[in-house]
mmCIF file of N, CA and C in Angstrom:
data_model
loop_
_atom_site.group_PDB
_atom_site.id
_atom_site.type_symbol
_atom_site.label_atom_id
_atom_site.label_comp_id
_atom_site.label_asym_id
_atom_site.label_seq_id
_atom_site.Cartn_x
_atom_site.Cartn_y
_atom_site.Cartn_z
ATOM 1 N N MET A 244 -38.790 -87.487 2.609
ATOM 2 C CA MET A 244 -38.594 -86.264 3.369
ATOM 3 C C MET A 244 -38.305 -85.082 2.441
ATOM 4 N N PHE A 245 -37.459 -85.305 1.459
ATOM 5 C CA PHE A 245 -37.101 -84.234 0.527
ATOM 6 C C PHE A 245 -38.329 -83.709 -0.204
ATOM 7 N N TRP A 246 -39.208 -84.606 -0.672
ATOM 8 C CA TRP A 246 -40.375 -84.191 -1.439
ATOM 9 C C TRP A 246 -41.359 -83.400 -0.590
ATOM 10 N N ARG A 247 -41.467 -83.721 0.680
ATOM 11 C CA ARG A 247 -42.358 -82.954 1.558
ATOM 12 C C ARG A 247 -41.848 -81.532 1.730
ATOM 13 N N GLN A 248 -40.549 -81.399 1.908
ATOM 14 C CA GLN A 248 -39.978 -80.062 2.047
ATOM 15 C C GLN A 248 -40.149 -79.268 0.754
ATOM 16 N N LEU A 249 -39.952 -79.930 -0.369
ATOM 17 C CA LEU A 249 -40.099 -79.267 -1.654
ATOM 18 C C LEU A 249 -41.548 -78.871 -1.892
ATOM 19 N N ALA A 250 -42.483 -79.725 -1.535
ATOM 20 C CA ALA A 250 -43.906 -79.444 -1.748
ATOM 21 C C ALA A 250 -44.359 -78.251 -0.916
ATOM 22 N N LYS A 251 -43.768 -78.034 0.229
ATOM 23 C CA LYS A 251 -44.139 -76.903 1.069
ATOM 24 C C LYS A 251 -43.735 -75.576 0.435
ATOM 25 N N LYS A 252 -42.809 -75.591 -0.503
ATOM 26 C CA LYS A 252 -42.322 -74.358 -1.118
ATOM 27 C C LYS A 252 -43.131 -73.946 -2.339
ATOM 28 N N PHE A 253 -44.046 -74.778 -2.798
ATOM 29 C CA PHE A 253 -44.820 -74.473 -3.997
ATOM 30 C C PHE A 253 -46.296 -74.316 -3.661
ATOM 31 N N THR A 254 -46.947 -73.415 -4.370
ATOM 32 C CA THR A 254 -48.373 -73.189 -4.228
ATOM 33 C C THR A 254 -49.032 -73.469 -5.570
ATOM 34 N N GLY A 255 -50.053 -74.272 -5.567
ATOM 35 C CA GLY A 255 -50.787 -74.553 -6.802
ATOM 36 C C GLY A 255 -52.009 -73.672 -6.887
ATOM 37 N N PHE A 256 -52.310 -73.200 -8.079
ATOM 38 C CA PHE A 256 -53.522 -72.416 -8.274
ATOM 39 C C PHE A 256 -53.980 -72.586 -9.713
ATOM 40 N N SER A 257 -55.204 -72.218 -9.956
ATOM 41 C CA SER A 257 -55.763 -72.332 -11.304
ATOM 42 C C SER A 257 -56.411 -71.017 -11.684
ATOM 43 N N SER A 258 -56.514 -70.803 -12.992
ATOM 44 C CA SER A 258 -57.197 -69.612 -13.490
ATOM 45 C C SER A 258 -58.037 -70.009 -14.690
ATOM 46 N N PHE A 259 -59.103 -69.291 -14.888
ATOM 47 C CA PHE A 259 -60.023 -69.597 -15.978
ATOM 48 C C PHE A 259 -59.916 -68.514 -17.037
ATOM 49 N N ALA A 260 -59.675 -68.921 -18.290
ATOM 50 C CA ALA A 260 -59.613 -67.980 -19.405
ATOM 51 C C ALA A 260 -60.994 -67.906 -20.052
ATOM 52 N N PHE A 261 -61.656 -66.779 -19.925
ATOM 53 C CA PHE A 261 -63.007 -66.624 -20.443
ATOM 54 C C PHE A 261 -63.046 -66.679 -21.970
ATOM 55 N N THR A 262 -61.995 -66.203 -22.620
ATOM 56 C CA THR A 262 -62.005 -66.167 -24.089
ATOM 57 C C THR A 262 -61.921 -67.555 -24.706
ATOM 58 N N SER A 263 -61.159 -68.455 -24.076
ATOM 59 C CA SER A 263 -60.993 -69.791 -24.651
ATOM 60 C C SER A 263 -61.689 -70.883 -23.841
ATOM 61 N N ASN A 264 -62.352 -70.512 -22.745
ATOM 62 C CA ASN A 264 -63.057 -71.465 -21.886
ATOM 63 C C ASN A 264 -62.160 -72.606 -21.412
ATOM 64 N N GLU A 265 -60.956 -72.272 -21.039
ATOM 65 C CA GLU A 265 -60.055 -73.307 -20.533
ATOM 66 C C GLU A 265 -59.518 -72.918 -19.162
ATOM 67 N N ILE A 266 -59.207 -73.921 -18.394
ATOM 68 C CA ILE A 266 -58.632 -73.718 -17.066
ATOM 69 C C ILE A 266 -57.130 -73.949 -17.171
ATOM 70 N N LYS A 267 -56.358 -73.008 -16.640
ATOM 71 C CA LYS A 267 -54.908 -73.138 -16.646
ATOM 72 C C LYS A 267 -54.451 -73.390 -15.210
ATOM 73 N N TYR A 268 -53.598 -74.385 -15.066
ATOM 74 C CA TYR A 268 -53.068 -74.729 -13.750
ATOM 75 C C TYR A 268 -51.614 -74.299 -13.684
ATOM 76 N N SER A 269 -51.221 -73.777 -12.536
ATOM 77 C CA SER A 269 -49.859 -73.282 -12.373
ATOM 78 C C SER A 269 -49.328 -73.631 -10.996
ATOM 79 N N LEU A 270 -48.028 -73.683 -10.914
ATOM 80 C CA LEU A 270 -47.326 -73.814 -9.641
ATOM 81 C C LEU A 270 -46.507 -72.558 -9.414
ATOM 82 N N SER A 271 -46.425 -72.135 -8.193
ATOM 83 C CA SER A 271 -45.649 -70.951 -7.865
ATOM 84 C C SER A 271 -44.749 -71.250 -6.673
ATOM 85 N N ASN A 272 -43.570 -70.667 -6.691
ATOM 86 C CA ASN A 272 -42.676 -70.786 -5.542
ATOM 87 C C ASN A 272 -42.647 -69.483 -4.749
ATOM 88 N N ALA A 273 -43.691 -68.674 -4.884
ATOM 89 C CA ALA A 273 -43.791 -67.418 -4.150
ATOM 90 C C ALA A 273 -43.931 -67.706 -2.654
ATOM 91 N N SER A 274 -43.537 -66.743 -1.860
ATOM 92 C CA SER A 274 -43.620 -66.913 -0.410
ATOM 93 C C SER A 274 -45.076 -66.982 0.038
ATOM 94 N N GLU A 275 -45.291 -67.449 1.236
ATOM 95 C CA GLU A 275 -46.651 -67.638 1.750
ATOM 96 C C GLU A 275 -47.428 -66.337 1.864
ATOM 97 N N GLY A 276 -46.745 -65.215 1.955
ATOM 98 C CA GLY A 276 -47.408 -63.928 2.123
ATOM 99 C C GLY A 276 -48.024 -63.366 0.848
ATOM 100 N N VAL A 277 -47.771 -63.974 -0.278
ATOM 101 C CA VAL A 277 -48.294 -63.465 -1.547
ATOM 102 C C VAL A 277 -49.761 -63.874 -1.679
ATOM 103 N N SER A 278 -50.603 -62.898 -1.991
ATOM 104 C CA SER A 278 -52.041 -63.163 -2.057
ATOM 105 C C SER A 278 -52.415 -63.912 -3.338
ATOM 106 N N SER A 279 -53.567 -64.532 -3.316
ATOM 107 C CA SER A 279 -54.089 -65.229 -4.499
ATOM 108 C C SER A 279 -54.338 -64.258 -5.642
ATOM 109 N N LEU A 280 -54.774 -63.046 -5.311
ATOM 110 C CA LEU A 280 -55.007 -62.031 -6.335
ATOM 111 C C LEU A 280 -53.704 -61.688 -7.057
ATOM 112 N N LYS A 281 -52.626 -61.531 -6.301
ATOM 113 C CA LYS A 281 -51.325 -61.220 -6.899
ATOM 114 C C LYS A 281 -50.853 -62.367 -7.797
ATOM 115 N N LEU A 282 -51.044 -63.606 -7.364
ATOM 116 C CA LEU A 282 -50.663 -64.758 -8.192
ATOM 117 C C LEU A 282 -51.472 -64.780 -9.487
ATOM 118 N N ALA A 283 -52.758 -64.454 -9.395
ATOM 119 C CA ALA A 283 -53.605 -64.426 -10.591
ATOM 120 C C ALA A 283 -53.170 -63.311 -11.542
ATOM 121 N N GLN A 284 -52.809 -62.159 -11.000
ATOM 122 C CA GLN A 284 -52.324 -61.065 -11.839
ATOM 123 C C GLN A 284 -51.030 -61.449 -12.545
ATOM 124 N N MET A 285 -50.153 -62.108 -11.840
ATOM 125 C CA MET A 285 -48.889 -62.534 -12.428
ATOM 126 C C MET A 285 -49.132 -63.577 -13.520
ATOM 127 N N GLN A 286 -50.079 -64.466 -13.307
ATOM 128 C CA GLN A 286 -50.430 -65.461 -14.319
ATOM 129 C C GLN A 286 -50.980 -64.776 -15.567
ATOM 130 N N GLY A 287 -51.777 -63.734 -15.380
ATOM 131 C CA GLY A 287 -52.327 -62.993 -16.506
ATOM 132 C C GLY A 287 -51.257 -62.277 -17.318
ATOM 133 N N GLN A 288 -50.194 -61.844 -16.671
ATOM 134 C CA GLN A 288 -49.109 -61.168 -17.371
ATOM 135 C C GLN A 288 -48.261 -62.140 -18.177
ATOM 136 N N ARG A 289 -48.357 -63.394 -17.895
ATOM 137 C CA ARG A 289 -47.561 -64.395 -18.609
ATOM 138 C C ARG A 289 -47.878 -64.404 -20.099
ATOM 139 N N TYR A 290 -49.129 -64.138 -20.452
ATOM 140 C CA TYR A 290 -49.523 -64.102 -21.862
ATOM 141 C C TYR A 290 -48.644 -63.131 -22.637
ATOM 142 N N TRP A 291 -48.425 -61.942 -22.072
ATOM 143 C CA TRP A 291 -47.659 -60.917 -22.777
ATOM 144 C C TRP A 291 -46.191 -61.304 -22.897
ATOM 145 N N VAL A 292 -45.664 -61.988 -21.912
ATOM 146 C CA VAL A 292 -44.287 -62.469 -21.995
ATOM 147 C C VAL A 292 -44.162 -63.515 -23.093
ATOM 148 N N GLU A 293 -45.092 -64.458 -23.109
ATOM 149 C CA GLU A 293 -45.080 -65.495 -24.147
ATOM 150 C C GLU A 293 -45.271 -64.888 -25.532
ATOM 151 N N ARG A 294 -46.118 -63.879 -25.628
ATOM 152 C CA ARG A 294 -46.342 -63.213 -26.916
ATOM 153 C C ARG A 294 -45.073 -62.515 -27.393
ATOM 154 N N SER A 295 -44.318 -61.922 -26.486
ATOM 155 C CA SER A 295 -43.055 -61.280 -26.847
ATOM 156 C C SER A 295 -42.065 -62.296 -27.393
ATOM 157 N N PHE A 296 -41.978 -63.459 -26.760
ATOM 158 C CA PHE A 296 -41.095 -64.506 -27.265
ATOM 159 C C PHE A 296 -41.557 -64.988 -28.640
ATOM 160 N N GLN A 297 -42.864 -65.121 -28.813
ATOM 161 C CA GLN A 297 -43.399 -65.557 -30.102
ATOM 162 C C GLN A 297 -43.058 -64.541 -31.195
ATOM 163 N N ASP A 298 -43.236 -63.254 -30.920
ATOM 164 C CA ASP A 298 -42.880 -62.218 -31.889
ATOM 165 C C ASP A 298 -41.380 -62.219 -32.164
ATOM 166 N N GLY A 299 -40.586 -62.407 -31.130
ATOM 167 C CA GLY A 299 -39.137 -62.446 -31.308
ATOM 168 C C GLY A 299 -38.699 -63.598 -32.189
ATOM 169 N N LYS A 300 -39.324 -64.744 -32.012
ATOM 170 C CA LYS A 300 -38.983 -65.910 -32.835
ATOM 171 C C LYS A 300 -39.480 -65.738 -34.260
ATOM 172 N N SER A 301 -40.673 -65.192 -34.424
ATOM 173 C CA SER A 301 -41.276 -65.087 -35.746
ATOM 174 C C SER A 301 -40.729 -63.936 -36.581
ATOM 175 N N HIS A 302 -40.393 -62.817 -35.938
ATOM 176 C CA HIS A 302 -40.107 -61.605 -36.694
ATOM 177 C C HIS A 302 -38.735 -60.986 -36.443
ATOM 178 N N ALA A 303 -38.026 -61.422 -35.436
ATOM 179 C CA ALA A 303 -36.736 -60.788 -35.142
ATOM 180 C C ALA A 303 -35.573 -61.777 -35.115
ATOM 181 N N GLY A 304 -35.816 -63.036 -35.404
ATOM 182 C CA GLY A 304 -34.726 -64.001 -35.479
ATOM 183 C C GLY A 304 -34.242 -64.538 -34.145
ATOM 184 N N LEU A 305 -35.091 -64.505 -33.140
ATOM 185 C CA LEU A 305 -34.683 -64.996 -31.820
ATOM 186 C C LEU A 305 -34.240 -66.453 -31.853
ATOM 187 N N ASP A 306 -34.863 -67.242 -32.714
ATOM 188 C CA ASP A 306 -34.530 -68.671 -32.768
ATOM 189 C C ASP A 306 -33.597 -69.015 -33.938
ATOM 190 N N HIS A 307 -32.984 -68.020 -34.559
ATOM 191 C CA HIS A 307 -32.131 -68.254 -35.725
ATOM 192 C C HIS A 307 -30.655 -68.073 -35.410
ATOM 193 N N TYR A 308 -30.202 -68.592 -34.329
ATOM 194 C CA TYR A 308 -28.779 -68.450 -34.011
ATOM 195 C C TYR A 308 -28.100 -69.800 -34.111
ATOM 196 N N GLN A 309 -26.861 -69.762 -34.556
ATOM 197 C CA GLN A 309 -26.023 -70.954 -34.591
ATOM 198 C C GLN A 309 -24.675 -70.591 -33.988
ATOM 199 N N ALA A 310 -24.727 -70.117 -32.774
ATOM 200 C CA ALA A 310 -23.520 -69.646 -32.096
ATOM 201 C C ALA A 310 -22.784 -70.813 -31.454
ATOM 202 N N ARG A 311 -21.483 -70.729 -31.499
ATOM 203 C CA ARG A 311 -20.653 -71.763 -30.876
ATOM 204 C C ARG A 311 -20.130 -71.339 -29.506
ATOM 205 N N GLY A 312 -20.289 -70.101 -29.181
ATOM 206 C CA GLY A 312 -19.784 -69.631 -27.892
ATOM 207 C C GLY A 312 -20.701 -68.575 -27.300
ATOM 208 N N TRP A 313 -20.425 -68.248 -26.033
ATOM 209 C CA TRP A 313 -21.256 -67.288 -25.318
ATOM 210 C C TRP A 313 -21.203 -65.910 -25.949
ATOM 211 N N LYS A 314 -20.026 -65.493 -26.405
ATOM 212 C CA LYS A 314 -19.884 -64.150 -26.956
ATOM 213 C C LYS A 314 -20.762 -63.986 -28.196
ATOM 214 N N ALA A 315 -20.725 -64.960 -29.108
ATOM 215 C CA ALA A 315 -21.555 -64.895 -30.316
ATOM 216 C C ALA A 315 -23.041 -64.940 -29.961
ATOM 217 N N TRP A 316 -23.393 -65.770 -28.998
ATOM 218 C CA TRP A 316 -24.796 -65.864 -28.580
ATOM 219 C C TRP A 316 -25.266 -64.527 -28.018
ATOM 220 N N HIS A 317 -24.447 -63.908 -27.172
ATOM 221 C CA HIS A 317 -24.807 -62.612 -26.590
ATOM 222 C C HIS A 317 -24.923 -61.535 -27.663
ATOM 223 N N HIS A 318 -24.036 -61.547 -28.641
ATOM 224 C CA HIS A 318 -24.136 -60.582 -29.740
ATOM 225 C C HIS A 318 -25.449 -60.765 -30.485
ATOM 226 N N HIS A 319 -25.796 -62.015 -30.774
ATOM 227 C CA HIS A 319 -27.042 -62.288 -31.492
ATOM 228 C C HIS A 319 -28.246 -61.825 -30.670
ATOM 229 N N MET A 320 -28.267 -62.156 -29.394
ATOM 230 C CA MET A 320 -29.395 -61.762 -28.548
ATOM 231 C C MET A 320 -29.487 -60.244 -28.427
ATOM 232 N N ALA A 321 -28.345 -59.551 -28.376
ATOM 233 C CA ALA A 321 -28.365 -58.087 -28.308
ATOM 234 C C ALA A 321 -28.999 -57.499 -29.571
ATOM 235 N N LEU A 322 -28.660 -58.050 -30.740
ATOM 236 C CA LEU A 322 -29.252 -57.572 -31.990
ATOM 237 C C LEU A 322 -30.747 -57.865 -32.047
ATOM 238 N N VAL A 323 -31.142 -59.031 -31.575
ATOM 239 C CA VAL A 323 -32.571 -59.373 -31.548
ATOM 240 C C VAL A 323 -33.322 -58.417 -30.627
ATOM 241 N N MET A 324 -32.760 -58.133 -29.457
ATOM 242 C CA MET A 324 -33.429 -57.227 -28.523
ATOM 243 C C MET A 324 -33.525 -55.815 -29.101
ATOM 244 N N MET A 325 -32.484 -55.373 -29.842
ATOM 245 C CA MET A 325 -32.561 -54.059 -30.483
ATOM 246 C C MET A 325 -33.644 -54.040 -31.563
ATOM 247 N N ALA A 326 -33.774 -55.138 -32.327
ATOM 248 C CA ALA A 326 -34.827 -55.225 -33.339
ATOM 249 C C ALA A 326 -36.203 -55.197 -32.668
ATOM 250 N N MET A 327 -36.349 -55.915 -31.559
ATOM 251 C CA MET A 327 -37.628 -55.921 -30.842
ATOM 252 C C MET A 327 -37.942 -54.535 -30.272
ATOM 253 N N LEU A 328 -36.915 -53.839 -29.772
ATOM 254 C CA LEU A 328 -37.114 -52.487 -29.259
ATOM 255 C C LEU A 328 -37.561 -51.557 -30.384
ATOM 256 N N PHE A 329 -36.929 -51.683 -31.558
ATOM 257 C CA PHE A 329 -37.330 -50.878 -32.711
ATOM 258 C C PHE A 329 -38.803 -51.119 -33.046
ATOM 259 N N MET A 330 -39.206 -52.390 -33.087
ATOM 260 C CA MET A 330 -40.600 -52.710 -33.409
ATOM 261 C C MET A 330 -41.561 -52.143 -32.371
ATOM 262 N N LEU A 331 -41.195 -52.249 -31.100
ATOM 263 C CA LEU A 331 -42.040 -51.705 -30.037
ATOM 264 C C LEU A 331 -42.164 -50.193 -30.161
ATOM 265 N N GLU A 332 -41.029 -49.513 -30.398
ATOM 266 C CA GLU A 332 -41.066 -48.053 -30.524
ATOM 267 C C GLU A 332 -41.901 -47.623 -31.732
ATOM 268 N N GLU A 333 -41.804 -48.357 -32.829
ATOM 269 C CA GLU A 333 -42.612 -48.045 -34.011
ATOM 270 C C GLU A 333 -44.100 -48.241 -33.714
ATOM 271 N N ARG A 334 -44.433 -49.296 -33.020
ATOM 272 C CA ARG A 334 -45.839 -49.540 -32.690
ATOM 273 C C ARG A 334 -46.385 -48.435 -31.796
ATOM 274 N N VAL A 335 -45.587 -48.009 -30.818
ATOM 275 C CA VAL A 335 -46.030 -46.945 -29.909
ATOM 276 C C VAL A 335 -46.142 -45.626 -30.666
ATOM 277 N N GLU A 336 -45.151 -45.329 -31.502
ATOM 278 C CA GLU A 336 -45.144 -44.068 -32.240
ATOM 279 C C GLU A 336 -46.297 -43.988 -33.246
ATOM 280 N N GLN A 337 -46.636 -45.091 -33.867
ATOM 281 C CA GLN A 337 -47.670 -45.114 -34.904
ATOM 282 C C GLN A 337 -49.054 -45.496 -34.375
ATOM 283 N N GLN A 338 -49.181 -45.644 -33.062
ATOM 284 C CA GLN A 338 -50.418 -46.157 -32.474
ATOM 285 C C GLN A 338 -51.646 -45.304 -32.812
ATOM 286 N N GLU A 339 -51.485 -43.995 -32.880
ATOM 287 C CA GLU A 339 -52.639 -43.138 -33.155
ATOM 288 C C GLU A 339 -53.137 -43.313 -34.590
ATOM 289 N N ASP A 340 -52.212 -43.391 -35.544
ATOM 290 C CA ASP A 340 -52.598 -43.538 -36.953
ATOM 291 C C ASP A 340 -52.909 -44.981 -37.333
ATOM 292 N N TYR A 341 -52.162 -45.931 -36.756
ATOM 293 C CA TYR A 341 -52.299 -47.353 -37.089
ATOM 294 C C TYR A 341 -52.403 -48.169 -35.797
ATOM 295 N N PRO A 342 -53.573 -48.181 -35.166
ATOM 296 C CA PRO A 342 -53.695 -48.836 -33.850
ATOM 297 C C PRO A 342 -53.495 -50.352 -33.885
ATOM 298 N N LEU A 343 -53.641 -50.985 -35.041
ATOM 299 C CA LEU A 343 -53.507 -52.448 -35.128
ATOM 300 C C LEU A 343 -52.184 -52.868 -35.768
ATOM 301 N N LEU A 344 -51.202 -51.997 -35.808
ATOM 302 C CA LEU A 344 -49.898 -52.308 -36.385
ATOM 303 C C LEU A 344 -49.229 -53.431 -35.589
ATOM 304 N N THR A 345 -48.762 -54.450 -36.296
ATOM 305 C CA THR A 345 -48.137 -55.596 -35.639
ATOM 306 C C THR A 345 -46.664 -55.699 -36.021
ATOM 307 N N CYS A 346 -45.955 -56.575 -35.335
ATOM 308 C CA CYS A 346 -44.550 -56.830 -35.674
ATOM 309 C C CYS A 346 -44.442 -57.382 -37.088
ATOM 310 N N SER A 347 -45.395 -58.180 -37.485
ATOM 311 C CA SER A 347 -45.408 -58.725 -38.839
ATOM 312 C C SER A 347 -45.538 -57.606 -39.870
ATOM 313 N N ASP A 348 -46.391 -56.627 -39.599
ATOM 314 C CA ASP A 348 -46.540 -55.484 -40.504
ATOM 315 C C ASP A 348 -45.238 -54.710 -40.621
ATOM 316 N N ILE A 349 -44.577 -54.478 -39.506
ATOM 317 C CA ILE A 349 -43.316 -53.733 -39.505
ATOM 318 C C ILE A 349 -42.252 -54.505 -40.272
ATOM 319 N N GLU A 350 -42.212 -55.817 -40.081
ATOM 320 C CA GLU A 350 -41.251 -56.647 -40.811
ATOM 321 C C GLU A 350 -41.511 -56.565 -42.317
ATOM 322 N N THR A 351 -42.770 -56.639 -42.734
ATOM 323 C CA THR A 351 -43.121 -56.553 -44.152
ATOM 324 C C THR A 351 -42.725 -55.195 -44.729
ATOM 325 N N LEU A 352 -43.013 -54.117 -43.997
ATOM 326 C CA LEU A 352 -42.643 -52.783 -44.464
ATOM 327 C C LEU A 352 -41.130 -52.623 -44.567
ATOM 328 N N ALA A 353 -40.399 -53.159 -43.609
ATOM 329 C CA ALA A 353 -38.933 -53.081 -43.643
ATOM 330 C C ALA A 353 -38.379 -53.875 -44.817
ATOM 331 N N ASP A 354 -38.950 -55.039 -45.086
ATOM 332 C CA ASP A 354 -38.514 -55.845 -46.241
ATOM 333 C C ASP A 354 -38.758 -55.104 -47.549
ATOM 334 N N ARG A 355 -39.922 -54.509 -47.681
ATOM 335 C CA ARG A 355 -40.242 -53.762 -48.911
ATOM 336 C C ARG A 355 -39.335 -52.551 -49.072
ATOM 337 N N HIS A 356 -39.049 -51.885 -47.989
ATOM 338 C CA HIS A 356 -38.156 -50.723 -48.047
ATOM 339 C C HIS A 356 -36.745 -51.164 -48.436
ATOM 340 N N GLY A 357 -36.305 -52.298 -47.905
ATOM 341 C CA GLY A 357 -34.973 -52.827 -48.240
ATOM 342 C C GLY A 357 -34.884 -53.213 -49.700
ATOM 343 N N GLU A 358 -35.922 -53.825 -50.245
ATOM 344 C CA GLU A 358 -35.927 -54.204 -51.665
ATOM 345 C C GLU A 358 -35.862 -52.968 -52.542
ATOM 346 N N ARG A 359 -36.593 -51.926 -52.166
ATOM 347 C CA ARG A 359 -36.623 -50.700 -52.945
ATOM 348 C C ARG A 359 -35.266 -49.998 -52.924
ATOM 349 N N SER A 360 -34.629 -49.926 -51.744
ATOM 350 C CA SER A 360 -33.359 -49.224 -51.646
ATOM 351 C C SER A 360 -32.214 -50.021 -52.281
ATOM 352 N N GLU A 361 -32.307 -51.344 -52.292
ATOM 353 C CA GLU A 361 -31.264 -52.147 -52.918
ATOM 354 C C GLU A 361 -31.341 -52.052 -54.441
ATOM 355 N N GLY A 362 -32.557 -51.970 -54.971
ATOM 356 C CA GLY A 362 -32.749 -51.948 -56.412
ATOM 357 C C GLY A 362 -32.443 -50.608 -57.061
ATOM 358 N N GLY A 363 -32.420 -49.554 -56.314
ATOM 359 C CA GLY A 363 -32.235 -48.263 -56.959
ATOM 360 C C GLY A 363 -31.489 -47.354 -56.160
#
């Protein structure tokens, strides 16, 4: 009985990625009134969310915490989010001159600037 009630709350759908020729399957707990088009749009936005987490882990230290308590964890996450905001603002500000600027590029430039200022 429990599984039938639970199954009624989820909607399954699939989407096709033209770039990689793969089908992605998803479950949603959205209400019955949500259209298939809206579910597909939300699935498409997931890429950008996952990409943000990937950039945060690779370039801002999102996965480099060794906190023992909530306060330390929150401090670390706040610093990571500020670093990510800085990278986003730099990308937006430099978009006209450097349209392909990435978080990796910004990290490399910041490292080089830090080495230069520490040495002299």
